[in-house]
JSON list of C-alpha atoms in Angstrom, two decimals:
[
{"chain": "A", "resi": 22, "resn": "UNK", "atom": "CA", "xyz": [-31.34, 138.57, -82.01]},
{"chain": "A", "resi": 23, "resn": "UNK", "atom": "CA", "xyz": [-33.25, 136.64, -79.37]},
{"chain": "A", "resi": 24, "resn": "UNK", "atom": "CA", "xyz": [-30.88, 133.67, -79.70]},
{"chain": "A", "resi": 25, "resn": "UNK", "atom": "CA", "xyz": [-27.85, 135.88, -79.04]},
{"chain": "A", "resi": 26, "resn": "UNK", "atom": "CA", "xyz": [-29.54, 137.43, -76.01]},
{"chain": "A", "resi": 27, "resn": "UNK", "atom": "CA", "xyz": [-30.39, 133.96, -74.71]},
{"chain": "A", "resi": 28, "resn": "UNK", "atom": "CA", "xyz": [-26.81, 132.79, -75.22]},
{"chain": "A", "resi": 29, "resn": "UNK", "atom": "CA", "xyz": [-25.48, 135.91, -73.48]},
{"chain": "A", "resi": 30, "resn": "UNK", "atom": "CA", "xyz": [-27.88, 135.34, -70.57]},
{"chain": "A", "resi": 31, "resn": "UNK", "atom": "CA", "xyz": [-26.75, 131.72, -70.23]},
{"chain": "A", "resi": 32, "resn": "UNK", "atom": "CA", "xyz": [-23.11, 132.86, -70.34]},
{"chain": "A", "resi": 33, "resn": "UNK", "atom": "CA", "xyz": [-23.65, 135.48, -67.60]},
{"chain": "A", "resi": 34, "resn": "UNK", "atom": "CA", "xyz": [-25.54, 133.08, -65.33]},
{"chain": "A", "resi": 35, "resn": "UNK", "atom": "CA", "xyz": [-22.81, 130.50, -65.94]},
{"chain": "A", "resi": 36, "resn": "UNK", "atom": "CA", "xyz": [-20.10, 132.92, -64.81]},
{"chain": "A", "resi": 37, "resn": "UNK", "atom": "CA", "xyz": [-22.13, 133.88, -61.75]},
{"chain": "A", "resi": 38, "resn": "UNK", "atom": "CA", "xyz": [-22.71, 130.20, -60.97]},
{"chain": "A", "resi": 39, "resn": "UNK", "atom": "CA", "xyz": [-18.96, 129.54, -61.07]},
{"chain": "A", "resi": 40, "resn": "UNK", "atom": "CA", "xyz": [-18.29, 132.62, -58.92]},
{"chain": "A", "resi": 41, "resn": "UNK", "atom": "CA", "xyz": [-20.74, 131.72, -56.16]},
{"chain": "A", "resi": 42, "resn": "UNK", "atom": "CA", "xyz": [-19.72, 128.07, -56.35]},
{"chain": "A", "resi": 43, "resn": "UNK", "atom": "CA", "xyz": [-16.09, 129.07, -55.82]},
{"chain": "A", "resi": 44, "resn": "UNK", "atom": "CA", "xyz": [-17.03, 131.26, -52.86]},
{"chain": "A", "resi": 45, "resn": "UNK", "atom": "CA", "xyz": [-19.17, 128.45, -51.44]},
{"chain": "A", "resi": 46, "resn": "UNK", "atom": "CA", "xyz": [-16.31, 125.95, -51.70]},
{"chain": "A", "resi": 47, "resn": "UNK", "atom": "CA", "xyz": [-13.91, 128.42, -50.08]},
{"chain": "A", "resi": 48, "resn": "UNK", "atom": "CA", "xyz": [-16.31, 129.08, -47.20]},
{"chain": "A", "resi": 49, "resn": "UNK", "atom": "CA", "xyz": [-16.87, 125.36, -46.73]},
{"chain": "A", "resi": 50, "resn": "UNK", "atom": "CA", "xyz": [-13.12, 124.67, -46.62]},
{"chain": "A", "resi": 51, "resn": "UNK", "atom": "CA", "xyz": [-12.66, 127.36, -43.97]},
{"chain": "A", "resi": 52, "resn": "UNK", "atom": "CA", "xyz": [-15.62, 125.93, -42.04]},
{"chain": "A", "resi": 53, "resn": "UNK", "atom": "CA", "xyz": [-14.08, 122.44, -42.06]},
{"chain": "A", "resi": 54, "resn": "UNK", "atom": "CA", "xyz": [-10.76, 123.97, -40.92]},
{"chain": "A", "resi": 55, "resn": "UNK", "atom": "CA", "xyz": [-12.58, 125.50, -37.95]},
{"chain": "A", "resi": 56, "resn": "UNK", "atom": "CA", "xyz": [-14.86, 122.48, -37.37]},
{"chain": "A", "resi": 57, "resn": "UNK", "atom": "CA", "xyz": [-11.91, 120.08, -37.12]},
{"chain": "A", "resi": 58, "resn": "UNK", "atom": "CA", "xyz": [-10.34, 122.30, -34.45]},
{"chain": "A", "resi": 59, "resn": "UNK", "atom": "CA", "xyz": [-7.44, 123.73, -36.46]},
{"chain": "A", "resi": 60, "resn": "UNK", "atom": "CA", "xyz": [-8.67, 127.29, -35.99]},
{"chain": "A", "resi": 61, "resn": "UNK", "atom": "CA", "xyz": [-8.58, 126.94, -32.22]},
{"chain": "A", "resi": 62, "resn": "UNK", "atom": "CA", "xyz": [-5.26, 125.10, -32.40]},
{"chain": "A", "resi": 63, "resn": "UNK", "atom": "CA", "xyz": [-3.37, 127.50, -34.67]},
{"chain": "A", "resi": 64, "resn": "UNK", "atom": "CA", "xyz": [-5.22, 130.83, -35.00]},
{"chain": "A", "resi": 65, "resn": "UNK", "atom": "CA", "xyz": [-6.93, 131.66, -31.71]},
{"chain": "A", "resi": 66, "resn": "UNK", "atom": "CA", "xyz": [-5.81, 129.26, -28.93]},
{"chain": "A", "resi": 67, "resn": "UNK", "atom": "CA", "xyz": [-6.59, 131.95, -26.35]},
{"chain": "A", "resi": 68, "resn": "UNK", "atom": "CA", "xyz": [-10.36, 131.84, -27.03]},
{"chain": "A", "resi": 69, "resn": "UNK", "atom": "CA", "xyz": [-12.57, 128.76, -26.92]},
{"chain": "A", "resi": 70, "resn": "UNK", "atom": "CA", "xyz": [-15.80, 130.70, -27.52]},
{"chain": "A", "resi": 71, "resn": "UNK", "atom": "CA", "xyz": [-14.58, 132.31, -30.75]},
{"chain": "A", "resi": 72, "resn": "UNK", "atom": "CA", "xyz": [-14.55, 128.86, -32.36]},
{"chain": "A", "resi": 73, "resn": "UNK", "atom": "CA", "xyz": [-18.31, 128.58, -31.86]},
{"chain": "A", "resi": 74, "resn": "UNK", "atom": "CA", "xyz": [-18.89, 132.08, -33.23]},
{"chain": "A", "resi": 75, "resn": "UNK", "atom": "CA", "xyz": [-16.73, 131.34, -36.28]},
{"chain": "A", "resi": 76, "resn": "UNK", "atom": "CA", "xyz": [-18.64, 128.13, -37.00]},
{"chain": "A", "resi": 77, "resn": "UNK", "atom": "CA", "xyz": [-21.93, 129.98, -36.72]},
{"chain": "A", "resi": 78, "resn": "UNK", "atom": "CA", "xyz": [-20.91, 132.76, -39.09]},
{"chain": "A", "resi": 79, "resn": "UNK", "atom": "CA", "xyz": [-19.37, 130.37, -41.61]},
{"chain": "A", "resi": 80, "resn": "UNK", "atom": "CA", "xyz": [-22.40, 128.08, -41.55]},
{"chain": "A", "resi": 81, "resn": "UNK", "atom": "CA", "xyz": [-24.75, 130.98, -42.30]},
{"chain": "A", "resi": 82, "resn": "UNK", "atom": "CA", "xyz": [-22.41, 132.26, -45.03]},
{"chain": "A", "resi": 83, "resn": "UNK", "atom": "CA", "xyz": [-22.37, 128.79, -46.59]},
{"chain": "A", "resi": 84, "resn": "UNK", "atom": "CA", "xyz": [-26.18, 128.80, -46.68]},
{"chain": "A", "resi": 85, "resn": "UNK", "atom": "CA", "xyz": [-26.23, 132.27, -48.27]},
{"chain": "A", "resi": 86, "resn": "UNK", "atom": "CA", "xyz": [-23.70, 131.32, -50.96]},
{"chain": "A", "resi": 87, "resn": "UNK", "atom": "CA", "xyz": [-25.44, 128.00, -51.64]},
{"chain": "A", "resi": 88, "resn": "UNK", "atom": "CA", "xyz": [-28.73, 129.81, -52.21]},
{"chain": "A", "resi": 89, "resn": "UNK", "atom": "CA", "xyz": [-27.10, 132.35, -54.52]},
{"chain": "A", "resi": 90, "resn": "UNK", "atom": "CA", "xyz": [-25.47, 129.55, -56.49]},
{"chain": "A", "resi": 91, "resn": "UNK", "atom": "CA", "xyz": [-28.83, 127.77, -56.76]},
{"chain": "A", "resi": 92, "resn": "UNK", "atom": "CA", "xyz": [-30.54, 130.91, -58.04]},
{"chain": "A", "resi": 93, "resn": "UNK", "atom": "CA", "xyz": [-28.03, 131.30, -60.86]},
{"chain": "A", "resi": 94, "resn": "UNK", "atom": "CA", "xyz": [-27.39, 127.65, -61.69]},
{"chain": "A", "resi": 95, "resn": "UNK", "atom": "CA", "xyz": [-31.09, 126.78, -61.99]},
{"chain": "A", "resi": 96, "resn": "UNK", "atom": "CA", "xyz": [-31.87, 130.20, -63.55]},
{"chain": "A", "resi": 97, "resn": "UNK", "atom": "CA", "xyz": [-34.71, 130.78, -61.15]},
{"chain": "A", "resi": 98, "resn": "UNK", "atom": "CA", "xyz": [-35.11, 134.41, -62.20]},
{"chain": "A", "resi": 99, "resn": "UNK", "atom": "CA", "xyz": [-36.11, 133.13, -65.64]},
{"chain": "A", "resi": 100, "resn": "UNK", "atom": "CA", "xyz": [-37.97, 129.90, -64.88]},
{"chain": "A", "resi": 101, "resn": "UNK", "atom": "CA", "xyz": [-39.38, 130.47, -61.38]},
{"chain": "A", "resi": 102, "resn": "UNK", "atom": "CA", "xyz": [-39.33, 134.18, -60.46]},
{"chain": "A", "resi": 103, "resn": "UNK", "atom": "CA", "xyz": [-41.55, 133.76, -57.39]},
{"chain": "A", "resi": 104, "resn": "UNK", "atom": "CA", "xyz": [-39.28, 131.09, -55.97]},
{"chain": "A", "resi": 105, "resn": "UNK", "atom": "CA", "xyz": [-36.31, 133.27, -56.82]},
{"chain": "A", "resi": 106, "resn": "UNK", "atom": "CA", "xyz": [-37.81, 136.10, -54.74]},
{"chain": "A", "resi": 107, "resn": "UNK", "atom": "CA", "xyz": [-38.50, 133.69, -51.88]},
{"chain": "A", "resi": 108, "resn": "UNK", "atom": "CA", "xyz": [-34.85, 132.58, -51.89]},
{"chain": "A", "resi": 109, "resn": "UNK", "atom": "CA", "xyz": [-33.76, 136.22, -51.90]},
{"chain": "A", "resi": 110, "resn": "UNK", "atom": "CA", "xyz": [-35.93, 136.88, -48.84]},
{"chain": "A", "resi": 111, "resn": "UNK", "atom": "CA", "xyz": [-34.31, 133.89, -47.10]},
{"chain": "A", "resi": 112, "resn": "UNK", "atom": "CA", "xyz": [-30.86, 135.29, -47.84]},
{"chain": "A", "resi": 113, "resn": "UNK", "atom": "CA", "xyz": [-31.86, 138.68, -46.46]},
{"chain": "A", "resi": 114, "resn": "UNK", "atom": "CA", "xyz": [-33.08, 136.91, -43.32]},
{"chain": "A", "resi": 115, "resn": "UNK", "atom": "CA", "xyz": [-29.73, 135.16, -42.92]},
{"chain": "A", "resi": 116, "resn": "UNK", "atom": "CA", "xyz": [-27.91, 138.46, -43.40]},
{"chain": "A", "resi": 117, "resn": "UNK", "atom": "CA", "xyz": [-30.10, 140.08, -40.74]},
{"chain": "A", "resi": 118, "resn": "UNK", "atom": "CA", "xyz": [-29.14, 137.29, -38.33]},
{"chain": "A", "resi": 119, "resn": "UNK", "atom": "CA", "xyz": [-25.46, 137.98, -38.98]},
{"chain": "A", "resi": 120, "resn": "UNK", "atom": "CA", "xyz": [-26.10, 141.69, -38.49]},
{"chain": "A", "resi": 121, "resn": "UNK", "atom": "CA", "xyz": [-27.87, 140.92, -35.23]},
{"chain": "A", "resi": 122, "resn": "UNK", "atom": "CA", "xyz": [-24.81, 139.07, -34.01]},
{"chain": "A", "resi": 123, "resn": "UNK", "atom": "CA", "xyz": [-22.43, 141.86, -35.06]},
{"chain": "A", "resi": 124, "resn": "UNK", "atom": "CA", "xyz": [-24.47, 144.72, -33.57]},
{"chain": "A", "resi": 125, "resn": "UNK", "atom": "CA", "xyz": [-25.82, 142.94, -30.48]},
{"chain": "A", "resi": 126, "resn": "UNK", "atom": "CA", "xyz": [-23.42, 140.09, -29.62]},
{"chain": "A", "resi": 127, "resn": "UNK", "atom": "CA", "xyz": [-24.64, 140.00, -26.03]},
{"chain": "A", "resi": 128, "resn": "UNK", "atom": "CA", "xyz": [-28.27, 139.66, -27.12]},
{"chain": "A", "resi": 129, "resn": "UNK", "atom": "CA", "xyz": [-27.28, 136.87, -29.47]},
{"chain": "A", "resi": 130, "resn": "UNK", "atom": "CA", "xyz": [-25.52, 135.04, -26.62]},
{"chain": "A", "resi": 131, "resn": "UNK", "atom": "CA", "xyz": [-28.63, 135.33, -24.45]},
{"chain": "A", "resi": 132, "resn": "UNK", "atom": "CA", "xyz": [-30.89, 133.84, -27.14]},
{"chain": "A", "resi": 133, "resn": "UNK", "atom": "CA", "xyz": [-28.53, 131.30, -28.69]},
{"chain": "A", "resi": 134, "resn": "UNK", "atom": "CA", "xyz": [-31.11, 128.50, -28.76]},
{"chain": "A", "resi": 135, "resn": "UNK", "atom": "CA", "xyz": [-33.70, 130.78, -30.36]},
{"chain": "A", "resi": 136, "resn": "UNK", "atom": "CA", "xyz": [-31.25, 131.83, -33.07]},
{"chain": "A", "resi": 137, "resn": "UNK", "atom": "CA", "xyz": [-30.22, 128.23, -33.77]},
{"chain": "A", "resi": 138, "resn": "UNK", "atom": "CA", "xyz": [-33.87, 127.15, -34.06]},
{"chain": "A", "resi": 139, "resn": "UNK", "atom": "CA", "xyz": [-34.52, 130.10, -36.36]},
{"chain": "A", "resi": 140, "resn": "UNK", "atom": "CA", "xyz": [-31.60, 129.12, -38.60]},
{"chain": "A", "resi": 141, "resn": "UNK", "atom": "CA", "xyz": [-32.77, 125.51, -38.71]},
{"chain": "A", "resi": 142, "resn": "UNK", "atom": "CA", "xyz": [-36.31, 126.66, -39.56]},
{"chain": "A", "resi": 143, "resn": "UNK", "atom": "CA", "xyz": [-35.06, 128.86, -42.39]},
{"chain": "A", "resi": 144, "resn": "UNK", "atom": "CA", "xyz": [-32.88, 126.00, -43.63]},
{"chain": "A", "resi": 145, "resn": "UNK", "atom": "CA", "xyz": [-35.92, 123.72, -43.66]},
{"chain": "A", "resi": 146, "resn": "UNK", "atom": "CA", "xyz": [-37.87, 126.30, -45.65]},
{"chain": "A", "resi": 147, "resn": "UNK", "atom": "CA", "xyz": [-35.01, 126.56, -48.13]},
{"chain": "A", "resi": 148, "resn": "UNK", "atom": "CA", "xyz": [-35.10, 122.77, -48.62]},
{"chain": "A", "resi": 149, "resn": "UNK", "atom": "CA", "xyz": [-38.83, 122.89, -49.38]},
{"chain": "A", "resi": 150, "resn": "UNK", "atom": "CA", "xyz": [-38.28, 125.74, -51.83]},
{"chain": "A", "resi": 151, "resn": "UNK", "atom": "CA", "xyz": [-35.46, 123.78, -53.45]},
{"chain": "A", "resi": 152, "resn": "UNK", "atom": "CA", "xyz": [-37.76, 120.81, -54.06]},
{"chain": "A", "resi": 153, "resn": "UNK", "atom": "CA", "xyz": [-40.33, 123.16, -55.62]},
{"chain": "A", "resi": 154, "resn": "UNK", "atom": "CA", "xyz": [-37.56, 124.65, -57.76]},
{"chain": "A", "resi": 155, "resn": "UNK", "atom": "CA", "xyz": [-36.63, 121.20, -59.03]},
{"chain": "A", "resi": 156, "resn": "UNK", "atom": "CA", "xyz": [-40.22, 120.65, -60.16]},
{"chain": "A", "resi": 157, "resn": "UNK", "atom": "CA", "xyz": [-40.49, 124.06, -61.85]},
{"chain": "A", "resi": 158, "resn": "UNK", "atom": "CA", "xyz": [-37.12, 124.00, -63.59]},
{"chain": "A", "resi": 159, "resn": "UNK", "atom": "CA", "xyz": [-37.04, 120.33, -64.64]},
{"chain": "A", "resi": 160, "resn": "UNK", "atom": "CA", "xyz": [-39.14, 120.80, -67.78]},
{"chain": "A", "resi": 161, "resn": "UNK", "atom": "CA", "xyz": [-36.80, 123.59, -68.96]},
{"chain": "A", "resi": 162, "resn": "UNK", "atom": "CA", "xyz": [-33.41, 122.34, -67.76]},
{"chain": "A", "resi": 163, "resn": "UNK", "atom": "CA", "xyz": [-33.60, 118.57, -67.28]},
{"chain": "A", "resi": 164, "resn": "UNK", "atom": "CA", "xyz": [-29.86, 117.81, -67.24]},
{"chain": "A", "resi": 165, "resn": "UNK", "atom": "CA", "xyz": [-29.06, 120.72, -64.89]},
{"chain": "A", "resi": 166, "resn": "UNK", "atom": "CA", "xyz": [-31.87, 119.77, -62.51]},
{"chain": "A", "resi": 167, "resn": "UNK", "atom": "CA", "xyz": [-30.91, 116.10, -62.42]},
{"chain": "A", "resi": 168, "resn": "UNK", "atom": "CA", "xyz": [-27.24, 116.86, -61.80]},
{"chain": "A", "resi": 169, "resn": "UNK", "atom": "CA", "xyz": [-28.12, 119.30, -59.04]},
{"chain": "A", "resi": 170, "resn": "UNK", "atom": "CA", "xyz": [-30.48, 116.79, -57.41]},
{"chain": "A", "resi": 171, "resn": "UNK", "atom": "CA", "xyz": [-27.83, 114.03, -57.53]},
{"chain": "A", "resi": 172, "resn": "UNK", "atom": "CA", "xyz": [-25.14, 116.34, -56.13]},
{"chain": "A", "resi": 173, "resn": "UNK", "atom": "CA", "xyz": [-27.40, 117.60, -53.35]},
{"chain": "A", "resi": 174, "resn": "UNK", "atom": "CA", "xyz": [-28.46, 114.05, -52.45]},
{"chain": "A", "resi": 175, "resn": "UNK", "atom": "CA", "xyz": [-24.84, 113.26, -51.54]},
{"chain": "A", "resi": 176, "resn": "UNK", "atom": "CA", "xyz": [-25.12, 115.45, -48.45]},
{"chain": "A", "resi": 177, "resn": "UNK", "atom": "CA", "xyz": [-28.52, 113.95, -47.61]},
{"chain": "A", "resi": 178, "resn": "UNK", "atom": "CA", "xyz": [-26.99, 110.45, -47.72]},
{"chain": "A", "resi": 179, "resn": "UNK", "atom": "CA", "xyz": [-24.10, 111.62, -45.52]},
{"chain": "A", "resi": 180, "resn": "UNK", "atom": "CA", "xyz": [-26.55, 113.08, -42.99]},
{"chain": "A", "resi": 181, "resn": "UNK", "atom": "CA", "xyz": [-28.55, 109.82, -42.89]},
{"chain": "A", "resi": 182, "resn": "UNK", "atom": "CA", "xyz": [-25.32, 107.86, -42.35]},
{"chain": "A", "resi": 183, "resn": "UNK", "atom": "CA", "xyz": [-24.45, 110.08, -39.38]},
{"chain": "A", "resi": 184, "resn": "UNK", "atom": "CA", "xyz": [-27.91, 109.55, -37.87]},
{"chain": "A", "resi": 185, "resn": "UNK", "atom": "CA", "xyz": [-27.58, 105.77, -38.29]},
{"chain": "A", "resi": 186, "resn": "UNK", "atom": "CA", "xyz": [-24.26, 105.83, -36.46]},
{"chain": "A", "resi": 187, "resn": "UNK", "atom": "CA", "xyz": [-25.57, 108.04, -33.66]},
{"chain": "A", "resi": 188, "resn": "UNK", "atom": "CA", "xyz": [-28.43, 105.61, -33.02]},
{"chain": "A", "resi": 189, "resn": "UNK", "atom": "CA", "xyz": [-26.14, 102.57, -33.19]},
{"chain": "A", "resi": 190, "resn": "UNK", "atom": "CA", "xyz": [-27.44, 101.09, -36.43]},
{"chain": "A", "resi": 191, "resn": "UNK", "atom": "CA", "xyz": [-24.20, 101.39, -38.41]},
{"chain": "A", "resi": 192, "resn": "UNK", "atom": "CA", "xyz": [-20.49, 102.11, -38.14]},
{"chain": "A", "resi": 193, "resn": "UNK", "atom": "CA", "xyz": [-19.44, 104.60, -40.79]},
{"chain": "A", "resi": 194, "resn": "UNK", "atom": "CA", "xyz": [-15.86, 105.47, -39.88]},
{"chain": "A", "resi": 195, "resn": "UNK", "atom": "CA", "xyz": [-13.96, 102.31, -40.86]},
{"chain": "A", "resi": 196, "resn": "UNK", "atom": "CA", "xyz": [-11.67, 104.32, -43.15]},
{"chain": "A", "resi": 197, "resn": "UNK", "atom": "CA", "xyz": [-11.34, 107.36, -40.92]},
{"chain": "A", "resi": 198, "resn": "UNK", "atom": "CA", "xyz": [-13.25, 109.59, -43.37]},
{"chain": "A", "resi": 199, "resn": "UNK", "atom": "CA", "xyz": [-16.17, 111.71, -42.21]},
{"chain": "A", "resi": 200, "resn": "UNK", "atom": "CA", "xyz": [-19.33, 111.10, -44.28]},
{"chain": "A", "resi": 201, "resn": "UNK", "atom": "CA", "xyz": [-19.83, 114.87, -44.45]},
{"chain": "A", "resi": 202, "resn": "UNK", "atom": "CA", "xyz": [-16.42, 115.28, -46.10]},
{"chain": "A", "resi": 203, "resn": "UNK", "atom": "CA", "xyz": [-17.14, 112.39, -48.45]},
{"chain": "A", "resi": 204, "resn": "UNK", "atom": "CA", "xyz": [-20.58, 113.73, -49.33]},
{"chain": "A", "resi": 205, "resn": "UNK", "atom": "CA", "xyz": [-19.29, 117.24, -49.99]},
{"chain": "A", "resi": 206, "resn": "UNK", "atom": "CA", "xyz": [-16.42, 115.89, -52.08]},
{"chain": "A", "resi": 207, "resn": "UNK", "atom": "CA", "xyz": [-18.88, 113.96, -54.27]},
{"chain": "A", "resi": 208, "resn": "UNK", "atom": "CA", "xyz": [-21.07, 117.06, -54.50]},
{"chain": "A", "resi": 209, "resn": "UNK", "atom": "CA", "xyz": [-18.10, 119.18, -55.63]},
{"chain": "A", "resi": 210, "resn": "UNK", "atom": "CA", "xyz": [-17.14, 116.66, -58.30]},
{"chain": "A", "resi": 211, "resn": "UNK", "atom": "CA", "xyz": [-20.69, 116.42, -59.68]},
{"chain": "A", "resi": 212, "resn": "UNK", "atom": "CA", "xyz": [-21.11, 120.20, -59.78]},
{"chain": "A", "resi": 213, "resn": "UNK", "atom": "CA", "xyz": [-17.75, 120.55, -61.51]},
{"chain": "A", "resi": 214, "resn": "UNK", "atom": "CA", "xyz": [-19.03, 118.18, -64.20]},
{"chain": "A", "resi": 215, "resn": "UNK", "atom": "CA", "xyz": [-22.34, 120.06, -64.39]},
{"chain": "A", "resi": 216, "resn": "UNK", "atom": "CA", "xyz": [-20.69, 123.47, -64.81]},
{"chain": "A", "resi": 217, "resn": "UNK", "atom": "CA", "xyz": [-18.29, 122.09, -67.43]},
{"chain": "A", "resi": 218, "resn": "UNK", "atom": "CA", "xyz": [-21.23, 120.63, -69.32]},
{"chain": "A", "resi": 219, "resn": "UNK", "atom": "CA", "xyz": [-23.06, 123.95, -69.25]},
{"chain": "A", "resi": 220, "resn": "UNK", "atom": "CA", "xyz": [-19.96, 125.79, -70.47]},
{"chain": "A", "resi": 221, "resn": "UNK", "atom": "CA", "xyz": [-19.75, 123.35, -73.37]},
{"chain": "A", "resi": 222, "resn": "UNK", "atom": "CA", "xyz": [-23.39, 124.04, -74.27]},
{"chain": "A", "resi": 223, "resn": "UNK", "atom": "CA", "xyz": [-22.69, 127.79, -74.31]},
{"chain": "A", "resi": 224, "resn": "UNK", "atom": "CA", "xyz": [-19.65, 127.26, -76.55]},
{"chain": "A", "resi": 225, "resn": "UNK", "atom": "CA", "xyz": [-21.65, 125.08, -78.91]},
{"chain": "A", "resi": 226, "resn": "UNK", "atom": "CA", "xyz": [-24.41, 127.72, -79.12]},
{"chain": "A", "resi": 227, "resn": "UNK", "atom": "CA", "xyz": [-21.90, 130.32, -80.15]}
]
């Protein structure tokens, strides 16, 4: 029946959401390990440049996994297929950038600023698409959209706090905790609640 197919679709997208969320969290943890200097300290003390390459690759992988999670969690293929295709094109672009680095590392080194600007531009486009996705999906999945928006806003708040500190308007390290870590921790907790709530809905439907 159509209800069973719908329930099965929700179940599959839920599993995929959990999968990509787990991969995203793993990639982010490795990124923070490298960002805080532990990679250079314990894994590759002989190379200072590899740390920058590792951060670049991990950052792009985090973006790719975050987009894939968004596609499944908000069910863009069902509610916003055009936006879903646009996100897929963005992911392909990120993968091409990684391929560029792997195949032509020297060329990448020569055009580092260009690549960074390109990544920032694609990230900006993904943020615009995400806002459009919120609008399209909200009428179908209000609770999921609200939870995603709240979770995502944690990183936005953390970024604003960092900017305020850089320009001397605030001091945000009184407890020795990076706002990025705090924002991501809050995001992880909210998404854990959101995925648990969705799993409960699937169980209730069955």
